[in-house]
Amino acid sequence: QQLVESVDVCSQSSSITRYAQPLTHSMNSFTLFCLLSLAVASCSGLKCRVCDNAEWCQDPSTLNCTYGTVKDACDCCDVCGQGPGEVCGGPWDIKGRCGVGLKCQKKKNNEGICIVQRGKI
C-alpha cells in the first residue's frame, strides 16, 4: 500500500509540472520584458545635474536675449528663448524653448518651430 501512495504522489507532481512549465515560461518572458524596458528607459533618459547650486549657469543679466529668457531643458539655468521661425522642442525640449509671446508648434518627433501666439506680441 505504501508503494501505491508513492506512485500517486509522483503522478500528481508530474501533472503539476505540466501546468507549471507554461507559467514559468511566461514569467521568464515577463521578467525579460521588464529588464529590457528598464534598459531602454535608462538609455533614452535625460540626465540633469542637481540644480540646487547653479554656479555653472551663465549670469542672466549678461544674456541680452531678444525674446526673453526661458529655462533650459533641465529647468535649471536661464537661457535665451528661441525666436520666430527657430527650431524648438524635441525630447525634453532639448532643441530649445520659445521666448516670450511665442509657442512651439510641434511637428514630428516632438520637434517644432516657434510661432507668434495671437495677442502675445
mmCIF file of N, CA and C in Angstrom:
data_model
loop_
_atom_site.group_PDB
_atom_site.id
_atom_site.type_symbol
_atom_site.label_atom_id
_atom_site.label_comp_id
_atom_site.label_asym_id
_atom_site.label_seq_id
_atom_site.Cartn_x
_atom_site.Cartn_y
_atom_site.Cartn_z
ATOM 1 N N GLN A 1 0.826 -1.196 0.000
ATOM 2 C CA GLN A 1 0.000 0.000 0.000
ATOM 3 C C GLN A 1 0.872 1.262 0.000
ATOM 4 N N GLN A 2 1.977 1.219 0.678
ATOM 5 C CA GLN A 2 2.870 2.363 0.715
ATOM 6 C C GLN A 2 3.464 2.647 -0.665
ATOM 7 N N LEU A 3 3.733 1.624 -1.422
ATOM 8 C CA LEU A 3 4.269 1.781 -2.768
ATOM 9 C C LEU A 3 3.263 2.488 -3.668
ATOM 10 N N VAL A 4 1.997 2.161 -3.551
ATOM 11 C CA VAL A 4 0.950 2.775 -4.366
ATOM 12 C C VAL A 4 0.830 4.256 -4.039
ATOM 13 N N GLU A 5 0.913 4.611 -2.778
ATOM 14 C CA GLU A 5 0.842 6.020 -2.400
ATOM 15 C C GLU A 5 1.995 6.808 -3.021
ATOM 16 N N SER A 6 3.165 6.213 -3.083
ATOM 17 C CA SER A 6 4.317 6.883 -3.683
ATOM 18 C C SER A 6 4.090 7.132 -5.163
ATOM 19 N N VAL A 7 3.499 6.155 -5.829
ATOM 20 C CA VAL A 7 3.218 6.315 -7.255
ATOM 21 C C VAL A 7 2.208 7.428 -7.461
ATOM 22 N N ASP A 8 1.179 7.487 -6.619
ATOM 23 C CA ASP A 8 0.177 8.545 -6.736
ATOM 24 C C ASP A 8 0.810 9.921 -6.555
ATOM 25 N N VAL A 9 1.689 10.055 -5.604
ATOM 26 C CA VAL A 9 2.360 11.331 -5.371
ATOM 27 C C VAL A 9 3.193 11.718 -6.588
ATOM 28 N N CYS A 10 3.911 10.765 -7.154
ATOM 29 C CA CYS A 10 4.726 11.048 -8.337
ATOM 30 C C CYS A 10 3.863 11.446 -9.519
ATOM 31 N N SER A 11 2.749 10.769 -9.724
ATOM 32 C CA SER A 11 1.898 11.108 -10.864
ATOM 33 C C SER A 11 1.257 12.472 -10.661
ATOM 34 N N GLN A 12 0.952 12.844 -9.425
ATOM 35 C CA GLN A 12 0.388 14.168 -9.156
ATOM 36 C C GLN A 12 1.430 15.256 -9.417
ATOM 37 N N SER A 13 2.656 15.030 -8.976
ATOM 38 C CA SER A 13 3.678 16.051 -9.199
ATOM 39 C C SER A 13 3.989 16.184 -10.683
ATOM 40 N N SER A 14 3.876 15.097 -11.426
ATOM 41 C CA SER A 14 4.091 15.145 -12.864
ATOM 42 C C SER A 14 3.039 16.021 -13.531
ATOM 43 N N SER A 15 1.786 15.902 -13.117
ATOM 44 C CA SER A 15 0.738 16.728 -13.709
ATOM 45 C C SER A 15 0.897 18.185 -13.283
ATOM 46 N N ILE A 16 1.373 18.421 -12.076
ATOM 47 C CA ILE A 16 1.627 19.791 -11.633
ATOM 48 C C ILE A 16 2.735 20.410 -12.471
ATOM 49 N N THR A 17 3.769 19.640 -12.754
ATOM 50 C CA THR A 17 4.887 20.125 -13.559
ATOM 51 C C THR A 17 4.416 20.529 -14.951
ATOM 52 N N ARG A 18 3.490 19.754 -15.531
ATOM 53 C CA ARG A 18 2.985 20.105 -16.862
ATOM 54 C C ARG A 18 2.282 21.452 -16.857
ATOM 55 N N TYR A 19 1.559 21.777 -15.781
ATOM 56 C CA TYR A 19 0.879 23.069 -15.701
ATOM 57 C C TYR A 19 1.846 24.188 -15.330
ATOM 58 N N ALA A 20 2.862 23.883 -14.579
ATOM 59 C CA ALA A 20 3.802 24.902 -14.112
ATOM 60 C C ALA A 20 4.755 25.355 -15.208
ATOM 61 N N GLN A 21 5.069 24.495 -16.173
ATOM 62 C CA GLN A 21 6.029 24.866 -17.209
ATOM 63 C C GLN A 21 5.571 26.067 -18.030
ATOM 64 N N PRO A 22 4.336 26.123 -18.524
ATOM 65 C CA PRO A 22 3.929 27.314 -19.270
ATOM 66 C C PRO A 22 3.947 28.570 -18.392
ATOM 67 N N LEU A 23 3.582 28.423 -17.122
ATOM 68 C CA LEU A 23 3.591 29.559 -16.217
ATOM 69 C C LEU A 23 5.017 30.065 -16.013
ATOM 70 N N THR A 24 5.952 29.165 -15.826
ATOM 71 C CA THR A 24 7.354 29.537 -15.648
ATOM 72 C C THR A 24 7.882 30.225 -16.900
ATOM 73 N N HIS A 25 7.522 29.721 -18.062
ATOM 74 C CA HIS A 25 7.957 30.328 -19.325
ATOM 75 C C HIS A 25 7.411 31.750 -19.446
ATOM 76 N N SER A 26 6.137 31.949 -19.124
ATOM 77 C CA SER A 26 5.563 33.287 -19.242
ATOM 78 C C SER A 26 6.157 34.233 -18.202
ATOM 79 N N MET A 27 6.497 33.723 -17.018
ATOM 80 C CA MET A 27 7.128 34.572 -16.011
ATOM 81 C C MET A 27 8.532 34.972 -16.458
ATOM 82 N N ASN A 28 9.260 34.045 -17.085
ATOM 83 C CA ASN A 28 10.588 34.376 -17.608
ATOM 84 C C ASN A 28 10.486 35.427 -18.705
ATOM 85 N N SER A 29 9.486 35.303 -19.553
ATOM 86 C CA SER A 29 9.279 36.282 -20.621
ATOM 87 C C SER A 29 8.950 37.649 -20.032
ATOM 88 N N PHE A 30 8.109 37.658 -19.007
ATOM 89 C CA PHE A 30 7.738 38.913 -18.360
ATOM 90 C C PHE A 30 8.954 39.560 -17.703
ATOM 91 N N THR A 31 9.760 38.771 -17.032
ATOM 92 C CA THR A 31 10.971 39.284 -16.389
ATOM 93 C C THR A 31 11.915 39.872 -17.432
ATOM 94 N N LEU A 32 12.097 39.187 -18.540
ATOM 95 C CA LEU A 32 12.947 39.682 -19.617
ATOM 96 C C LEU A 32 12.395 40.991 -20.180
ATOM 97 N N PHE A 33 11.077 41.048 -20.366
ATOM 98 C CA PHE A 33 10.435 42.262 -20.863
ATOM 99 C C PHE A 33 10.690 43.437 -19.916
ATOM 100 N N CYS A 34 10.549 43.208 -18.617
ATOM 101 C CA CYS A 34 10.779 44.270 -17.628
ATOM 102 C C CYS A 34 12.224 44.755 -17.663
ATOM 103 N N LEU A 35 13.158 43.837 -17.742
ATOM 104 C CA LEU A 35 14.568 44.220 -17.780
ATOM 105 C C LEU A 35 14.904 45.018 -19.037
ATOM 106 N N LEU A 36 14.370 44.596 -20.171
ATOM 107 C CA LEU A 36 14.613 45.330 -21.416
ATOM 108 C C LEU A 36 13.985 46.720 -21.368
ATOM 109 N N SER A 37 12.796 46.824 -20.781
ATOM 110 C CA SER A 37 12.129 48.122 -20.659
ATOM 111 C C SER A 37 12.957 49.078 -19.815
ATOM 112 N N LEU A 38 13.499 48.581 -18.720
ATOM 113 C CA LEU A 38 14.346 49.422 -17.873
ATOM 114 C C LEU A 38 15.607 49.860 -18.610
ATOM 115 N N ALA A 39 16.184 48.972 -19.381
ATOM 116 C CA ALA A 39 17.396 49.308 -20.130
ATOM 117 C C ALA A 39 17.116 50.394 -21.156
ATOM 118 N N VAL A 40 16.013 50.284 -21.876
ATOM 119 C CA VAL A 40 15.654 51.279 -22.883
ATOM 120 C C VAL A 40 15.357 52.615 -22.213
ATOM 121 N N ALA A 41 14.613 52.594 -21.113
ATOM 122 C CA ALA A 41 14.274 53.833 -20.413
ATOM 123 C C ALA A 41 15.520 54.542 -19.906
ATOM 124 N N SER A 42 16.475 53.804 -19.408
ATOM 125 C CA SER A 42 17.688 54.443 -18.895
ATOM 126 C C SER A 42 18.556 54.974 -20.025
ATOM 127 N N CYS A 43 18.493 54.378 -21.196
ATOM 128 C CA CYS A 43 19.292 54.845 -22.331
ATOM 129 C C CYS A 43 18.697 56.091 -22.964
ATOM 130 N N SER A 44 17.384 56.237 -22.912
ATOM 131 C CA SER A 44 16.746 57.360 -23.581
ATOM 132 C C SER A 44 16.385 58.483 -22.619
ATOM 133 N N GLY A 45 16.867 58.438 -21.407
ATOM 134 C CA GLY A 45 16.556 59.458 -20.419
ATOM 135 C C GLY A 45 17.515 60.636 -20.486
ATOM 136 N N LEU A 46 17.039 61.779 -20.041
ATOM 137 C CA LEU A 46 17.861 62.976 -19.965
ATOM 138 C C LEU A 46 18.490 63.016 -18.584
ATOM 139 N N LYS A 47 19.789 63.169 -18.531
ATOM 140 C CA LYS A 47 20.498 63.184 -17.246
ATOM 141 C C LYS A 47 20.839 64.633 -16.912
ATOM 142 N N CYS A 48 20.182 65.177 -15.905
ATOM 143 C CA CYS A 48 20.429 66.551 -15.480
ATOM 144 C C CYS A 48 21.177 66.564 -14.154
ATOM 145 N N ARG A 49 21.976 67.591 -13.977
ATOM 146 C CA ARG A 49 22.643 67.789 -12.688
ATOM 147 C C ARG A 49 21.603 68.237 -11.665
ATOM 148 N N VAL A 50 21.940 68.093 -10.407
ATOM 149 C CA VAL A 50 21.093 68.649 -9.358
ATOM 150 C C VAL A 50 21.204 70.164 -9.461
ATOM 151 N N CYS A 51 20.080 70.835 -9.427
ATOM 152 C CA CYS A 51 20.068 72.278 -9.684
ATOM 153 C C CYS A 51 19.930 73.080 -8.390
ATOM 154 N N ASP A 52 20.549 72.647 -7.324
ATOM 155 C CA ASP A 52 20.446 73.409 -6.080
ATOM 156 C C ASP A 52 21.492 74.519 -5.991
ATOM 157 N N ASN A 53 22.546 74.409 -6.744
ATOM 158 C CA ASN A 53 23.578 75.438 -6.772
ATOM 159 C C ASN A 53 23.988 75.626 -8.227
ATOM 160 N N ALA A 54 23.349 76.558 -8.891
ATOM 161 C CA ALA A 54 23.527 76.714 -10.335
ATOM 162 C C ALA A 54 24.740 77.570 -10.676
ATOM 163 N N GLU A 55 25.891 77.270 -10.105
ATOM 164 C CA GLU A 55 27.092 78.057 -10.387
ATOM 165 C C GLU A 55 27.598 77.854 -11.807
ATOM 166 N N TRP A 56 27.160 76.799 -12.481
ATOM 167 C CA TRP A 56 27.582 76.563 -13.863
ATOM 168 C C TRP A 56 26.702 77.324 -14.850
ATOM 169 N N CYS A 57 25.634 77.969 -14.363
ATOM 170 C CA CYS A 57 24.749 78.745 -15.241
ATOM 171 C C CYS A 57 25.371 80.111 -15.527
ATOM 172 N N GLN A 58 25.080 80.599 -16.733
ATOM 173 C CA GLN A 58 25.535 81.943 -17.097
ATOM 174 C C GLN A 58 24.688 82.959 -16.342
ATOM 175 N N ASP A 59 25.277 84.068 -15.963
ATOM 176 C CA ASP A 59 24.551 85.135 -15.272
ATOM 177 C C ASP A 59 23.468 85.662 -16.217
ATOM 178 N N PRO A 60 22.183 85.590 -15.816
ATOM 179 C CA PRO A 60 21.090 86.008 -16.707
ATOM 180 C C PRO A 60 21.201 87.460 -17.168
ATOM 181 N N SER A 61 21.823 88.327 -16.368
ATOM 182 C CA SER A 61 21.938 89.736 -16.757
ATOM 183 C C SER A 61 22.889 89.932 -17.936
ATOM 184 N N THR A 62 23.717 88.957 -18.225
ATOM 185 C CA THR A 62 24.666 89.066 -19.346
ATOM 186 C C THR A 62 24.130 88.429 -20.628
ATOM 187 N N LEU A 63 22.956 87.853 -20.578
ATOM 188 C CA LEU A 63 22.439 87.118 -21.744
ATOM 189 C C LEU A 63 21.994 88.036 -22.883
ATOM 190 N N ASN A 64 21.345 89.176 -22.594
ATOM 191 C CA ASN A 64 20.878 90.106 -23.622
ATOM 192 C C ASN A 64 20.042 89.392 -24.691
ATOM 193 N N CYS A 65 18.947 88.782 -24.276
ATOM 194 C CA CYS A 65 18.111 87.953 -25.157
ATOM 195 C C CYS A 65 17.014 88.770 -25.834
ATOM 196 N N THR A 66 16.912 88.651 -27.132
ATOM 197 C CA THR A 66 15.897 89.361 -27.909
ATOM 198 C C THR A 66 14.489 88.920 -27.522
ATOM 199 N N TYR A 67 14.291 87.628 -27.276
ATOM 200 C CA TYR A 67 12.956 87.089 -26.999
ATOM 201 C C TYR A 67 12.780 86.659 -25.546
ATOM 202 N N GLY A 68 13.586 87.229 -24.668
ATOM 203 C CA GLY A 68 13.464 86.930 -23.248
ATOM 204 C C GLY A 68 14.185 85.649 -22.864
ATOM 205 N N THR A 69 14.193 85.382 -21.576
ATOM 206 C CA THR A 69 14.861 84.179 -21.082
ATOM 207 C C THR A 69 13.840 83.104 -20.740
ATOM 208 N N VAL A 70 14.267 81.879 -20.907
ATOM 209 C CA VAL A 70 13.475 80.694 -20.554
ATOM 210 C C VAL A 70 14.410 79.740 -19.814
ATOM 211 N N LYS A 71 13.847 78.749 -19.179
ATOM 212 C CA LYS A 71 14.674 77.745 -18.507
ATOM 213 C C LYS A 71 15.194 76.745 -19.539
ATOM 214 N N ASP A 72 16.364 76.202 -19.265
ATOM 215 C CA ASP A 72 16.945 75.191 -20.157
ATOM 216 C C ASP A 72 16.172 73.873 -20.050
ATOM 217 N N ALA A 73 16.635 72.862 -20.757
ATOM 218 C CA ALA A 73 15.941 71.568 -20.800
ATOM 219 C C ALA A 73 15.834 70.918 -19.427
ATOM 220 N N CYS A 74 16.728 71.250 -18.515
ATOM 221 C CA CYS A 74 16.705 70.677 -17.161
ATOM 222 C C CYS A 74 15.949 71.556 -16.172
ATOM 223 N N ASP A 75 15.337 72.648 -16.655
ATOM 224 C CA ASP A 75 14.635 73.607 -15.791
ATOM 225 C C ASP A 75 15.547 74.166 -14.710
ATOM 226 N N CYS A 76 16.781 74.434 -15.072
ATOM 227 C CA CYS A 76 17.758 74.907 -14.092
ATOM 228 C C CYS A 76 18.258 76.309 -14.429
ATOM 229 N N CYS A 77 18.931 76.438 -15.548
ATOM 230 C CA CYS A 77 19.577 77.702 -15.920
ATOM 231 C C CYS A 77 18.681 78.520 -16.842
ATOM 232 N N ASP A 78 18.804 79.853 -16.745
ATOM 233 C CA ASP A 78 18.146 80.734 -17.701
ATOM 234 C C ASP A 78 18.977 80.761 -18.975
ATOM 235 N N VAL A 79 18.291 80.625 -20.101
ATOM 236 C CA VAL A 79 18.919 80.708 -21.421
ATOM 237 C C VAL A 79 18.032 81.574 -22.296
ATOM 238 N N CYS A 80 18.551 82.017 -23.421
ATOM 239 C CA CYS A 80 17.747 82.823 -24.339
ATOM 240 C C CYS A 80 16.674 81.968 -25.002
ATOM 241 N N GLY A 81 15.467 82.527 -25.069
ATOM 242 C CA GLY A 81 14.381 81.843 -25.757
ATOM 243 C C GLY A 81 14.573 81.906 -27.262
ATOM 244 N N GLN A 82 14.074 80.890 -27.940
ATOM 245 C CA GLN A 82 14.146 80.854 -29.401
ATOM 246 C C GLN A 82 13.189 81.898 -29.981
ATOM 247 N N GLY A 83 13.531 82.424 -31.154
ATOM 248 C CA GLY A 83 12.713 83.424 -31.821
ATOM 249 C C GLY A 83 11.809 82.815 -32.879
ATOM 250 N N PRO A 84 10.957 83.643 -33.508
ATOM 251 C CA PRO A 84 10.045 83.149 -34.544
ATOM 252 C C PRO A 84 10.812 82.452 -35.670
ATOM 253 N N GLY A 85 10.337 81.283 -36.067
ATOM 254 C CA GLY A 85 10.958 80.516 -37.140
ATOM 255 C C GLY A 85 12.117 79.644 -36.698
ATOM 256 N N GLU A 86 12.524 79.747 -35.438
ATOM 257 C CA GLU A 86 13.636 78.933 -34.947
ATOM 258 C C GLU A 86 13.131 77.590 -34.433
ATOM 259 N N VAL A 87 14.013 76.601 -34.474
ATOM 260 C CA VAL A 87 13.679 75.241 -34.039
ATOM 261 C C VAL A 87 13.475 75.229 -32.526
ATOM 262 N N CYS A 88 12.503 74.425 -32.086
ATOM 263 C CA CYS A 88 12.211 74.296 -30.658
ATOM 264 C C CYS A 88 11.744 72.872 -30.371
ATOM 265 N N GLY A 89 11.591 72.584 -29.106
ATOM 266 C CA GLY A 89 11.034 71.285 -28.702
ATOM 267 C C GLY A 89 12.049 70.169 -28.735
ATOM 268 N N GLY A 90 11.619 69.035 -29.272
ATOM 269 C CA GLY A 90 12.438 67.831 -29.232
ATOM 270 C C GLY A 90 12.234 67.131 -27.904
ATOM 271 N N PRO A 91 12.831 65.968 -27.748
ATOM 272 C CA PRO A 91 12.696 65.274 -26.464
ATOM 273 C C PRO A 91 13.230 66.151 -25.326
ATOM 274 N N TRP A 92 12.426 66.359 -24.314
ATOM 275 C CA TRP A 92 12.767 67.183 -23.146
ATOM 276 C C TRP A 92 13.091 68.622 -23.540
ATOM 277 N N ASP A 93 12.562 69.110 -24.647
ATOM 278 C CA ASP A 93 12.833 70.469 -25.149
ATOM 279 C C ASP A 93 14.322 70.729 -25.352
ATOM 280 N N ILE A 94 15.042 69.710 -25.744
ATOM 281 C CA ILE A 94 16.489 69.812 -25.909
ATOM 282 C C ILE A 94 16.872 70.753 -27.063
ATOM 283 N N LYS A 95 15.965 70.955 -28.023
ATOM 284 C CA LYS A 95 16.230 71.858 -29.157
ATOM 285 C C LYS A 95 16.004 73.317 -28.779
ATOM 286 N N GLY A 96 15.448 73.554 -27.608
ATOM 287 C CA GLY A 96 15.213 74.919 -27.145
ATOM 288 C C GLY A 96 13.744 75.178 -26.879
ATOM 289 N N ARG A 97 13.516 76.240 -26.127
ATOM 290 C CA ARG A 97 12.154 76.674 -25.800
ATOM 291 C C ARG A 97 11.936 78.056 -26.389
ATOM 292 N N CYS A 98 10.713 78.309 -26.769
ATOM 293 C CA CYS A 98 10.386 79.587 -27.395
ATOM 294 C C CYS A 98 10.374 80.707 -26.364
ATOM 295 N N GLY A 99 10.744 81.893 -26.842
ATOM 296 C CA GLY A 99 10.776 83.068 -25.986
ATOM 297 C C GLY A 99 9.388 83.608 -25.686
ATOM 298 N N VAL A 100 9.369 84.775 -25.059
ATOM 299 C CA VAL A 100 8.144 85.430 -24.612
ATOM 300 C C VAL A 100 7.226 85.722 -25.799
ATOM 301 N N GLY A 101 5.951 85.366 -25.662
ATOM 302 C CA GLY A 101 4.951 85.621 -26.692
ATOM 303 C C GLY A 101 4.976 84.640 -27.852
ATOM 304 N N LEU A 102 5.798 83.613 -27.756
ATOM 305 C CA LEU A 102 5.903 82.611 -28.817
ATOM 306 C C LEU A 102 5.513 81.245 -28.272
ATOM 307 N N LYS A 103 5.116 80.375 -29.177
ATOM 308 C CA LYS A 103 4.845 78.989 -28.770
ATOM 309 C C LYS A 103 5.471 78.045 -29.777
ATOM 310 N N CYS A 104 5.755 76.853 -29.320
ATOM 311 C CA CYS A 104 6.388 75.849 -30.170
ATOM 312 C C CYS A 104 5.302 75.053 -30.888
ATOM 313 N N GLN A 105 5.203 75.257 -32.200
ATOM 314 C CA GLN A 105 4.255 74.480 -32.997
ATOM 315 C C GLN A 105 4.984 73.213 -33.420
ATOM 316 N N LYS A 106 4.614 72.112 -32.761
ATOM 317 C CA LYS A 106 5.366 70.865 -32.941
ATOM 318 C C LYS A 106 4.891 70.092 -34.156
ATOM 319 N N LYS A 107 5.867 69.445 -34.790
ATOM 320 C CA LYS A 107 5.593 68.635 -35.974
ATOM 321 C C LYS A 107 5.864 67.184 -35.637
ATOM 322 N N LYS A 108 6.990 66.670 -36.079
ATOM 323 C CA LYS A 108 7.333 65.269 -35.853
ATOM 324 C C LYS A 108 8.385 65.157 -34.763
ATOM 325 N N ASN A 109 8.446 64.020 -34.123
ATOM 326 C CA ASN A 109 9.433 63.750 -33.072
ATOM 327 C C ASN A 109 9.452 64.820 -31.989
ATOM 328 N N ASN A 110 8.298 65.446 -31.771
ATOM 329 C CA ASN A 110 8.176 66.456 -30.719
ATOM 330 C C ASN A 110 8.988 67.710 -31.018
ATOM 331 N N GLU A 111 9.491 67.827 -32.253
ATOM 332 C CA GLU A 111 10.277 68.982 -32.670
ATOM 333 C C GLU A 111 9.351 69.952 -33.377
ATOM 334 N N GLY A 112 9.643 71.238 -33.284
ATOM 335 C CA GLY A 112 8.776 72.201 -33.940
ATOM 336 C C GLY A 112 9.486 73.490 -34.283
ATOM 337 N N ILE A 113 8.668 74.506 -34.586
ATOM 338 C CA ILE A 113 9.141 75.840 -34.952
ATOM 339 C C ILE A 113 8.403 76.836 -34.061
ATOM 340 N N CYS A 114 9.117 77.846 -33.582
ATOM 341 C CA CYS A 114 8.483 78.883 -32.764
ATOM 342 C C CYS A 114 7.618 79.782 -33.642
ATOM 343 N N ILE A 115 6.391 79.985 -33.213
ATOM 344 C CA ILE A 115 5.476 80.888 -33.913
ATOM 345 C C ILE A 115 4.897 81.873 -32.898
ATOM 346 N N VAL A 116 4.414 83.001 -33.408
ATOM 347 C CA VAL A 116 3.834 84.036 -32.555
ATOM 348 C C VAL A 116 2.479 83.564 -32.040
ATOM 349 N N GLN A 117 2.268 83.722 -30.732
ATOM 350 C CA GLN A 117 0.955 83.428 -30.160
ATOM 351 C C GLN A 117 0.065 84.636 -30.401
ATOM 352 N N ARG A 118 -1.169 84.392 -30.769
ATOM 353 C CA ARG A 118 -2.093 85.503 -31.013
ATOM 354 C C ARG A 118 -2.245 86.360 -29.764
ATOM 355 N N GLY A 119 -2.149 87.660 -29.962
ATOM 356 C CA GLY A 119 -2.342 88.603 -28.868
ATOM 357 C C GLY A 119 -1.214 88.657 -27.857
ATOM 358 N N LYS A 120 -0.103 88.005 -28.132
ATOM 359 C CA LYS A 120 1.005 87.985 -27.171
ATOM 360 C C LYS A 120 2.138 88.933 -27.553
ATOM 361 N N ILE A 121 2.298 89.228 -28.853
ATOM 362 C CA ILE A 121 3.368 90.161 -29.268
ATOM 363 C C ILE A 121 2.745 91.305 -30.024
#
